[in-house]
Amino acid sequence: MQLSVIILNYNVRYFLEQCVLSVQEAIAGLDAEIIVIDNNSSDYSCLMMKTQFPEVKLIQNQENFGFPKGNNIGVEQAGGKYICILNPDTVVAEDTFTKILAFAEEKQDLGIIGCKLIDGTGSFLPESKRGIPTPWVAFTKIFGLYKVFPKWNLFNQYYAQHLNENQTGKVEILVGAFMFLEKDLYQKLNGFDENCFMYADDIDLSYRALLLKKSNYYFHETTVLHYKGESTVKDELYMKRFQDAMNFFYQKHFKKSWFFSFFIQVGTWFFSFVKMFQGKTKIKPLPESYILYSENENLSEKLASILENKVSFLDFKKEKMVNSSLILKGKKAEIILDNHYVSFKKCINIIETLKDKNITFKIFPKNTNYIIGSNSRNDRGQIRKIQ
């Protein structure tokens, strides 16, 4: 078997369904499998999986084991030469895995491959590629020096700014939302360190691959949608776990000193506090208009009654994206992408191309009864039922 896609879920039933739908499309021509591990969700995620995807291997944990152990359980049952650790709040393109498999087969001493991630608004997620968060690199991140001096190597290492977002190359640290590697390497690394509940596990795994003299890569030729805010609610518990995670990484890999410990304590507290604050987003006003990209004009009338607003219909076969951009310019609009006619790859491309602070996006996944998306990288996302 070429590939096993490992998806660890916890209480994101609708995002999981969309994710699995996109992965099924992406592995259609491959010898591949999907393994979903559920960490004791209470939102009927497992019932949905059994009903909608009976052919997908489902592992039901009786408690929330956290990110590292949950993924390790899934990888134990993986039959693929390669594995992909994938968040449930992601959408992959139909050619994501074929492209990355071809790239992986060309490399010697391959470590971990990550790809270009965007959020639900179409904005690039800089954590797609990172450097080792040494005390100095963490300092430049915490105090925003990487923004002030983006071209200075001394300051720009946290987000691996030696590469731009549209440039493939070697990086040190990749994000756990999408990590592609050989199963043999994962096993040599003993998987994710289960002493870390979450948040530093991807940094630790990436770093240990480097210690084995492997090369990690950021691959820009496929884009994956990562809603990000959906997997984790940022609250006081989040802040504590994030701080514990950073302490875990530093204590495991770096020589400690009084100054180092003090700096890390203050820095991780400040950084986690900022991240928690970022999670409290303002509620955006409702869109002034809705635009449906589809080939089903009748759907626009149905949506109009549900959304209690006019829904303009744009025939996806005939409509040019540049024209859409001109129509939408300056308007507070929401674009609804009908996945029955618009591929996941095209949905991702439209979201990335038309990104604008006044535009929000929702996808109507095929064979479902809801539209889904996220208006901010920090919120939990929105689901609207279509009955």
GROMACS .gro file of C-alpha atoms in nm:
model
  387
    1MET     CA    1   0.000   0.000   0.000
    2GLN     CA    2   0.129   0.347  -0.090
    3LEU     CA    3  -0.035   0.568   0.170
    4SER     CA    4  -0.229   0.573   0.496
    5VAL     CA    5  -0.402   0.899   0.586
    6ILE     CA    6  -0.434   0.931   0.963
    7ILE     CA    7  -0.707   1.166   1.091
    8LEU     CA    8  -0.746   1.221   1.465
    9ASN     CA    9  -1.085   1.364   1.555
   10TYR     CA   10  -1.227   1.526   1.864
   11ASN     CA   11  -1.573   1.683   1.850
   12VAL     CA   12  -1.558   1.831   1.498
   13ARG     CA   13  -1.816   1.611   1.332
   14TYR     CA   14  -1.902   1.829   1.030
   15PHE     CA   15  -1.545   1.934   0.957
   16LEU     CA   16  -1.439   1.570   0.982
   17GLU     CA   17  -1.703   1.468   0.728
   18GLN     CA   18  -1.586   1.730   0.479
   19CYS     CA   19  -1.223   1.632   0.539
   20VAL     CA   20  -1.289   1.263   0.473
   21LEU     CA   21  -1.486   1.348   0.158
   22SER     CA   22  -1.189   1.548   0.026
   23VAL     CA   23  -0.940   1.274   0.118
   24GLN     CA   24  -1.150   1.011  -0.058
   25GLU     CA   25  -1.134   1.218  -0.376
   26ALA     CA   26  -0.757   1.266  -0.332
   27ILE     CA   27  -0.676   0.894  -0.292
   28ALA     CA   28  -0.917   0.771  -0.561
   29GLY     CA   29  -0.636   0.667  -0.796
   30LEU     CA   30  -0.396   0.547  -0.528
   31ASP     CA   31  -0.345   0.231  -0.327
   32ALA     CA   32  -0.434   0.407  -0.005
   33GLU     CA   33  -0.648   0.397   0.308
   34ILE     CA   34  -0.804   0.637   0.555
   35ILE     CA   35  -0.784   0.572   0.928
   36VAL     CA   36  -0.995   0.790   1.158
   37ILE     CA   37  -0.921   0.783   1.530
   38ASP     CA   38  -1.182   0.939   1.756
   39ASN     CA   39  -1.075   1.064   2.099
   40ASN     CA   40  -1.408   0.999   2.271
   41SER     CA   41  -1.611   1.270   2.097
   42SER     CA   42  -1.959   1.354   2.225
   43ASP     CA   43  -2.093   1.507   1.902
   44TYR     CA   44  -2.192   1.187   1.718
   45SER     CA   45  -1.875   1.192   1.507
   46CYS     CA   46  -1.849   0.813   1.527
   47LEU     CA   47  -2.212   0.760   1.430
   48MET     CA   48  -2.156   0.986   1.129
   49MET     CA   49  -1.846   0.788   1.027
   50LYS     CA   50  -2.026   0.454   1.058
   51THR     CA   51  -2.325   0.584   0.861
   52GLN     CA   52  -2.153   0.790   0.592
   53PHE     CA   53  -1.819   0.610   0.558
   54PRO     CA   54  -1.859   0.245   0.662
   55GLU     CA   55  -1.558   0.152   0.445
   56VAL     CA   56  -1.321   0.379   0.643
   57LYS     CA   57  -1.129   0.224   0.932
   58LEU     CA   58  -1.256   0.383   1.254
   59ILE     CA   59  -1.082   0.353   1.590
   60GLN     CA   60  -1.292   0.463   1.886
   61ASN     CA   61  -1.091   0.560   2.194
   62GLN     CA   62  -1.282   0.551   2.521
   63GLU     CA   63  -1.108   0.865   2.648
   64ASN     CA   64  -0.933   1.168   2.506
   65PHE     CA   65  -0.572   1.049   2.483
   66GLY     CA   66  -0.446   1.375   2.331
   67PHE     CA   67  -0.283   1.438   1.994
   68PRO     CA   68   0.038   1.229   2.023
   69LYS     CA   69  -0.109   0.907   2.160
   70GLY     CA   70  -0.419   0.931   1.942
   71ASN     CA   71  -0.208   0.952   1.626
   72ASN     CA   72   0.032   0.681   1.746
   73ILE     CA   73  -0.266   0.446   1.789
   74GLY     CA   74  -0.372   0.514   1.430
   75VAL     CA   75  -0.025   0.471   1.279
   76GLU     CA   76   0.010   0.130   1.450
   77GLN     CA   77  -0.267   0.004   1.222
   78ALA     CA   78  -0.146   0.180   0.906
   79GLY     CA   79  -0.050  -0.037   0.611
   80GLY     CA   80   0.099   0.231   0.386
   81LYS     CA   81   0.463   0.290   0.299
   82TYR     CA   82   0.390   0.656   0.368
   83ILE     CA   83   0.161   0.809   0.627
   84CYS     CA   84   0.001   1.152   0.636
   85ILE     CA   85  -0.096   1.298   0.972
   86LEU     CA   86  -0.393   1.519   0.886
   87ASN     CA   87  -0.614   1.743   1.098
   88PRO     CA   88  -0.990   1.687   1.067
   89ASP     CA   89  -1.048   2.058   1.004
   90THR     CA   90  -0.868   2.047   0.669
   91VAL     CA   91  -0.967   2.011   0.304
   92VAL     CA   92  -0.718   1.860   0.061
   93ALA     CA   93  -0.714   1.901  -0.316
   94GLU     CA   94  -0.781   1.607  -0.545
   95ASP     CA   95  -0.414   1.596  -0.653
   96THR     CA   96  -0.253   1.675  -0.315
   97PHE     CA   97  -0.128   1.324  -0.241
   98THR     CA   98  -0.022   1.233  -0.595
   99LYS     CA   99   0.194   1.545  -0.609
  100ILE     CA  100   0.352   1.489  -0.269
  101LEU     CA  101   0.410   1.119  -0.334
  102ALA     CA  102   0.598   1.205  -0.654
  103PHE     CA  103   0.804   1.464  -0.466
  104ALA     CA  104   0.881   1.219  -0.183
  105GLU     CA  105   0.997   0.945  -0.419
  106GLU     CA  106   1.263   1.180  -0.561
  107LYS     CA  107   1.427   1.258  -0.226
  108GLN     CA  108   1.712   1.093  -0.042
  109ASP     CA  109   1.725   1.093   0.341
  110LEU     CA  110   1.367   1.217   0.345
  111GLY     CA  111   1.233   1.346   0.674
  112ILE     CA  112   0.890   1.507   0.690
  113ILE     CA  113   0.705   1.696   0.416
  114GLY     CA  114   0.461   1.976   0.488
  115CYS     CA  115   0.261   2.179   0.239
  116LYS     CA  116   0.113   2.522   0.187
  117LEU     CA  117  -0.176   2.583   0.427
  118ILE     CA  118  -0.435   2.858   0.406
  119ASP     CA  119  -0.713   2.941   0.651
  120GLY     CA  120  -1.083   2.973   0.578
  121THR     CA  121  -1.041   3.333   0.460
  122GLY     CA  122  -0.774   3.236   0.204
  123SER     CA  123  -0.481   3.378   0.401
  124PHE     CA  124  -0.152   3.189   0.411
  125LEU     CA  125  -0.075   3.025   0.745
  126PRO     CA  126   0.290   3.106   0.821
  127GLU     CA  127   0.327   2.809   1.056
  128SER     CA  128   0.326   2.593   0.740
  129LYS     CA  129   0.706   2.629   0.761
  130ARG     CA  130   0.909   2.714   1.069
  131GLY     CA  131   1.257   2.711   1.218
  132ILE     CA  132   1.373   2.550   1.540
  133PRO     CA  133   1.236   2.768   1.823
  134THR     CA  134   1.565   2.815   2.008
  135PRO     CA  135   1.557   3.078   2.285
  136TRP     CA  136   1.671   3.347   2.039
  137VAL     CA  137   1.426   3.243   1.766
  138ALA     CA  138   1.145   3.231   2.024
  139PHE     CA  139   1.247   3.581   2.138
  140THR     CA  140   1.218   3.718   1.782
  141LYS     CA  141   0.873   3.562   1.754
  142ILE     CA  142   0.741   3.676   2.092
  143PHE     CA  143   0.844   4.037   2.038
  144GLY     CA  144   0.756   4.053   1.668
  145LEU     CA  145   1.110   4.116   1.541
  146TYR     CA  146   1.048   3.878   1.249
  147LYS     CA  147   0.790   4.128   1.120
  148VAL     CA  148   1.017   4.429   1.161
  149PHE     CA  149   1.316   4.264   0.989
  150PRO     CA  150   1.165   4.000   0.758
  151LYS     CA  151   1.471   3.985   0.529
  152TRP     CA  152   1.731   3.963   0.805
  153ASN     CA  153   1.835   3.603   0.869
  154LEU     CA  154   1.906   3.692   1.232
  155PHE     CA  155   1.538   3.770   1.291
  156ASN     CA  156   1.338   3.575   1.031
  157GLN     CA  157   1.394   3.213   1.133
  158TYR     CA  158   1.075   3.139   1.329
  159TYR     CA  159   0.858   3.123   1.015
  160ALA     CA  160   1.144   3.007   0.788
  161GLN     CA  161   1.131   3.328   0.590
  162HIS     CA  162   1.431   3.224   0.381
  163LEU     CA  163   1.156   3.064   0.169
  164ASN     CA  164   0.849   3.253   0.056
  165GLU     CA  165   0.511   3.080   0.063
  166ASN     CA  166   0.537   2.990  -0.306
  167GLN     CA  167   0.881   2.835  -0.289
  168THR     CA  168   0.960   2.471  -0.214
  169GLY     CA  169   1.267   2.395  -0.005
  170LYS     CA  170   1.420   2.257   0.311
  171VAL     CA  171   1.285   2.377   0.644
  172GLU     CA  172   1.333   2.258   1.001
  173ILE     CA  173   0.989   2.247   1.163
  174LEU     CA  174   0.650   2.155   1.016
  175VAL     CA  175   0.300   2.177   1.156
  176GLY     CA  176   0.101   1.878   1.280
  177ALA     CA  177  -0.205   1.969   1.073
  178PHE     CA  178  -0.031   1.808   0.772
  179MET     CA  179   0.280   1.592   0.810
  180PHE     CA  180   0.377   1.345   0.536
  181LEU     CA  181   0.653   1.088   0.600
  182GLU     CA  182   0.750   0.725   0.564
  183LYS     CA  183   0.595   0.496   0.821
  184ASP     CA  184   0.939   0.343   0.882
  185LEU     CA  185   1.075   0.684   0.983
  186TYR     CA  186   0.777   0.747   1.210
  187GLN     CA  187   0.850   0.417   1.382
  188LYS     CA  188   1.223   0.493   1.411
  189LEU     CA  189   1.125   0.817   1.583
  190ASN     CA  190   0.885   0.623   1.808
  191GLY     CA  191   0.609   0.848   1.681
  192PHE     CA  192   0.487   1.152   1.868
  193ASP     CA  193   0.613   1.182   2.225
  194GLU     CA  194   0.317   1.089   2.444
  195ASN     CA  195   0.459   1.288   2.736
  196CYS     CA  196   0.334   1.595   2.549
  197PHE     CA  197  -0.046   1.618   2.540
  198MET     CA  198  -0.051   1.861   2.246
  199TYR     CA  199   0.100   2.175   2.084
  200ALA     CA  200   0.476   2.098   2.090
  201ASP     CA  201   0.446   1.747   1.949
  202ASP     CA  202   0.493   1.854   1.586
  203ILE     CA  203   0.797   2.067   1.677
  204ASP     CA  204   0.946   1.775   1.868
  205LEU     CA  205   0.884   1.519   1.589
  206SER     CA  206   1.028   1.753   1.324
  207TYR     CA  207   1.334   1.825   1.538
  208ARG     CA  208   1.400   1.455   1.608
  209ALA     CA  209   1.386   1.385   1.232
  210LEU     CA  210   1.664   1.643   1.189
  211LEU     CA  211   1.867   1.474   1.463
  212LEU     CA  212   1.857   1.157   1.248
  213LYS     CA  213   2.014   1.363   0.964
  214LYS     CA  214   1.690   1.364   0.767
  215SER     CA  215   1.576   1.658   0.554
  216ASN     CA  216   1.236   1.817   0.617
  217TYR     CA  217   1.066   1.998   0.330
  218TYR     CA  218   0.803   2.263   0.274
  219PHE     CA  219   0.621   2.179  -0.052
  220HIS     CA  220   0.430   2.469  -0.204
  221GLU     CA  221   0.285   2.300  -0.514
  222THR     CA  222  -0.034   2.192  -0.340
  223THR     CA  223  -0.250   2.402  -0.109
  224VAL     CA  224  -0.454   2.259   0.177
  225LEU     CA  225  -0.733   2.447   0.350
  226HIS     CA  226  -0.693   2.443   0.729
  227TYR     CA  227  -0.970   2.609   0.923
  228LYS     CA  228  -0.741   2.602   1.227
  229GLY     CA  229  -0.968   2.759   1.486
  230GLU     CA  230  -1.205   2.464   1.469
  231SER     CA  231  -0.982   2.204   1.637
  232THR     CA  232  -0.911   2.399   1.954
  233VAL     CA  233  -1.108   2.646   2.159
  234LYS     CA  234  -0.858   2.899   2.293
  235ASP     CA  235  -0.930   2.939   2.664
  236GLU     CA  236  -0.744   2.921   2.996
  237LEU     CA  237  -0.685   2.546   2.956
  238TYR     CA  238  -0.541   2.610   2.609
  239MET     CA  239  -0.302   2.867   2.757
  240LYS     CA  240  -0.180   2.626   3.025
  241ARG     CA  241  -0.132   2.340   2.779
  242PHE     CA  242   0.054   2.562   2.534
  243GLN     CA  243   0.288   2.681   2.808
  244ASP     CA  244   0.342   2.325   2.932
  245ALA     CA  245   0.413   2.213   2.577
  246MET     CA  246   0.681   2.476   2.515
  247ASN     CA  247   0.841   2.395   2.850
  248PHE     CA  248   0.836   2.028   2.751
  249PHE     CA  249   1.024   2.094   2.427
  250TYR     CA  250   1.291   2.315   2.581
  251GLN     CA  251   1.351   2.089   2.876
  252LYS     CA  252   1.382   1.788   2.646
  253HIS     CA  253   1.622   1.931   2.388
  254PHE     CA  254   1.812   2.227   2.532
  255LYS     CA  255   2.057   2.275   2.815
  256LYS     CA  256   1.887   2.461   3.096
  257SER     CA  257   2.009   2.759   3.297
  258TRP     CA  258   1.842   2.996   3.541
  259PHE     CA  259   1.825   3.274   3.280
  260PHE     CA  260   1.699   3.034   3.014
  261SER     CA  261   1.426   2.896   3.239
  262PHE     CA  262   1.317   3.245   3.343
  263PHE     CA  263   1.307   3.370   2.984
  264ILE     CA  264   1.110   3.068   2.864
  265GLN     CA  265   0.865   3.096   3.152
  266VAL     CA  266   0.795   3.463   3.083
  267GLY     CA  267   0.803   3.418   2.705
  268THR     CA  268   0.573   3.118   2.684
  269TRP     CA  269   0.327   3.279   2.921
  270PHE     CA  270   0.323   3.599   2.716
  271PHE     CA  271   0.302   3.412   2.385
  272SER     CA  272   0.024   3.181   2.500
  273PHE     CA  273  -0.165   3.477   2.647
  274VAL     CA  274  -0.147   3.656   2.311
  275LYS     CA  275  -0.270   3.342   2.132
  276MET     CA  276  -0.558   3.310   2.375
  277PHE     CA  277  -0.648   3.675   2.322
  278GLN     CA  278  -0.634   3.629   1.945
  279GLY     CA  279  -0.896   3.358   1.978
  280LYS     CA  280  -1.155   3.608   2.100
  281THR     CA  281  -1.262   3.744   1.765
  282LYS     CA  282  -1.530   4.002   1.703
  283ILE     CA  283  -1.850   3.881   1.547
  284LYS     CA  284  -1.852   3.987   1.183
  285PRO     CA  285  -2.165   4.149   1.045
  286LEU     CA  286  -2.382   3.942   0.817
  287PRO     CA  287  -2.293   3.960   0.447
  288GLU     CA  288  -2.476   4.215   0.235
  289SER     CA  289  -2.509   3.957  -0.040
  290TYR     CA  290  -2.453   3.591  -0.116
  291ILE     CA  291  -2.308   3.449  -0.436
  292LEU     CA  292  -2.350   3.083  -0.528
  293TYR     CA  293  -2.090   2.918  -0.753
  294SER     CA  294  -2.270   2.618  -0.898
  295GLU     CA  295  -2.436   2.473  -1.205
  296ASN     CA  296  -2.763   2.424  -1.017
  297GLU     CA  297  -2.959   2.748  -1.042
  298ASN     CA  298  -3.248   2.606  -0.835
  299LEU     CA  299  -3.016   2.582  -0.536
  300SER     CA  300  -2.984   2.961  -0.523
  301GLU     CA  301  -3.360   2.990  -0.462
  302LYS     CA  302  -3.347   2.728  -0.186
  303LEU     CA  303  -3.055   2.901  -0.018
  304ALA     CA  304  -3.226   3.238  -0.044
  305SER     CA  305  -3.517   3.116   0.168
  306ILE     CA  306  -3.284   2.960   0.427
  307LEU     CA  307  -3.044   3.256   0.447
  308GLU     CA  308  -3.329   3.508   0.425
  309ASN     CA  309  -3.136   3.704   0.167
  310LYS     CA  310  -3.101   3.713  -0.207
  311VAL     CA  311  -2.850   3.462  -0.343
  312SER     CA  312  -2.698   3.553  -0.678
  313PHE     CA  313  -2.626   3.260  -0.908
  314LEU     CA  314  -2.301   3.240  -1.103
  315ASP     CA  315  -2.280   2.951  -1.345
  316PHE     CA  316  -1.945   2.798  -1.260
  317LYS     CA  317  -1.891   2.664  -1.613
  318LYS     CA  318  -1.939   3.004  -1.774
  319GLU     CA  319  -1.818   3.245  -1.507
  320LYS     CA  320  -1.458   3.373  -1.515
  321MET     CA  321  -1.293   3.433  -1.181
  322VAL     CA  322  -1.160   3.773  -1.283
  323ASN     CA  323  -1.517   3.887  -1.352
  324SER     CA  324  -1.627   3.758  -1.013
  325SER     CA  325  -1.352   3.959  -0.849
  326LEU     CA  326  -1.473   4.277  -1.017
  327ILE     CA  327  -1.836   4.207  -0.920
  328LEU     CA  328  -1.744   4.151  -0.555
  329LYS     CA  329  -1.496   4.436  -0.513
  330GLY     CA  330  -1.577   4.647  -0.206
  331LYS     CA  331  -1.888   4.448  -0.110
  332LYS     CA  332  -1.943   4.249   0.208
  333ALA     CA  333  -2.029   3.922   0.041
  334GLU     CA  334  -2.026   3.551   0.112
  335ILE     CA  335  -1.934   3.308  -0.163
  336ILE     CA  336  -2.092   2.963  -0.143
  337LEU     CA  337  -1.903   2.700  -0.341
  338ASP     CA  338  -2.113   2.403  -0.450
  339ASN     CA  339  -1.878   2.103  -0.430
  340HIS     CA  340  -2.124   1.896  -0.632
  341TYR     CA  341  -1.990   2.089  -0.934
  342VAL     CA  342  -1.680   2.268  -0.804
  343SER     CA  343  -1.392   2.038  -0.711
  344PHE     CA  344  -1.222   2.071  -0.374
  345LYS     CA  345  -0.908   2.187  -0.554
  346LYS     CA  346  -1.104   2.460  -0.730
  347CYS     CA  347  -1.275   2.559  -0.403
  348ILE     CA  348  -0.935   2.604  -0.241
  349ASN     CA  349  -0.807   2.799  -0.541
  350ILE     CA  350  -1.107   3.033  -0.543
  351ILE     CA  351  -1.077   3.099  -0.169
  352GLU     CA  352  -0.707   3.176  -0.204
  353THR     CA  353  -0.746   3.387  -0.519
  354LEU     CA  354  -1.048   3.595  -0.413
  355LYS     CA  355  -0.940   3.648  -0.050
  356ASP     CA  356  -1.054   3.986   0.074
  357LYS     CA  357  -1.143   4.123   0.417
  358ASN     CA  358  -1.498   4.187   0.294
  359ILE     CA  359  -1.552   3.836   0.155
  360THR     CA  360  -1.627   3.516   0.347
  361PHE     CA  361  -1.645   3.166   0.203
  362LYS     CA  362  -1.852   2.855   0.262
  363ILE     CA  363  -1.839   2.516   0.092
  364PHE     CA  364  -2.144   2.301   0.026
  365PRO     CA  365  -1.978   1.956   0.035
  366LYS     CA  366  -2.122   1.698  -0.199
  367ASN     CA  367  -2.378   1.457  -0.055
  368THR     CA  368  -2.430   1.664   0.261
  369ASN     CA  369  -2.702   1.895   0.390
  370TYR     CA  370  -2.498   2.191   0.516
  371ILE     CA  371  -2.264   2.469   0.415
  372ILE     CA  372  -1.945   2.500   0.615
  373GLY     CA  373  -1.653   2.738   0.658
  374SER     CA  374  -1.473   2.980   0.885
  375ASN     CA  375  -1.460   3.360   0.876
  376SER     CA  376  -1.146   3.382   1.089
  377ARG     CA  377  -0.843   3.166   1.162
  378ASN     CA  378  -0.927   3.194   1.533
  379ASP     CA  379  -1.298   3.108   1.548
  380ARG     CA  380  -1.463   2.768   1.564
  381GLY     CA  381  -1.613   2.795   1.219
  382GLN     CA  382  -1.972   2.807   1.102
  383ILE     CA  383  -2.212   2.535   0.986
  384ARG     CA  384  -2.551   2.616   0.835
  385LYS     CA  385  -2.796   2.333   0.773
  386ILE     CA  386  -2.971   2.313   0.437
  387GLN     CA  387  -3.286   2.107   0.482
   0.00000   0.00000   0.00000
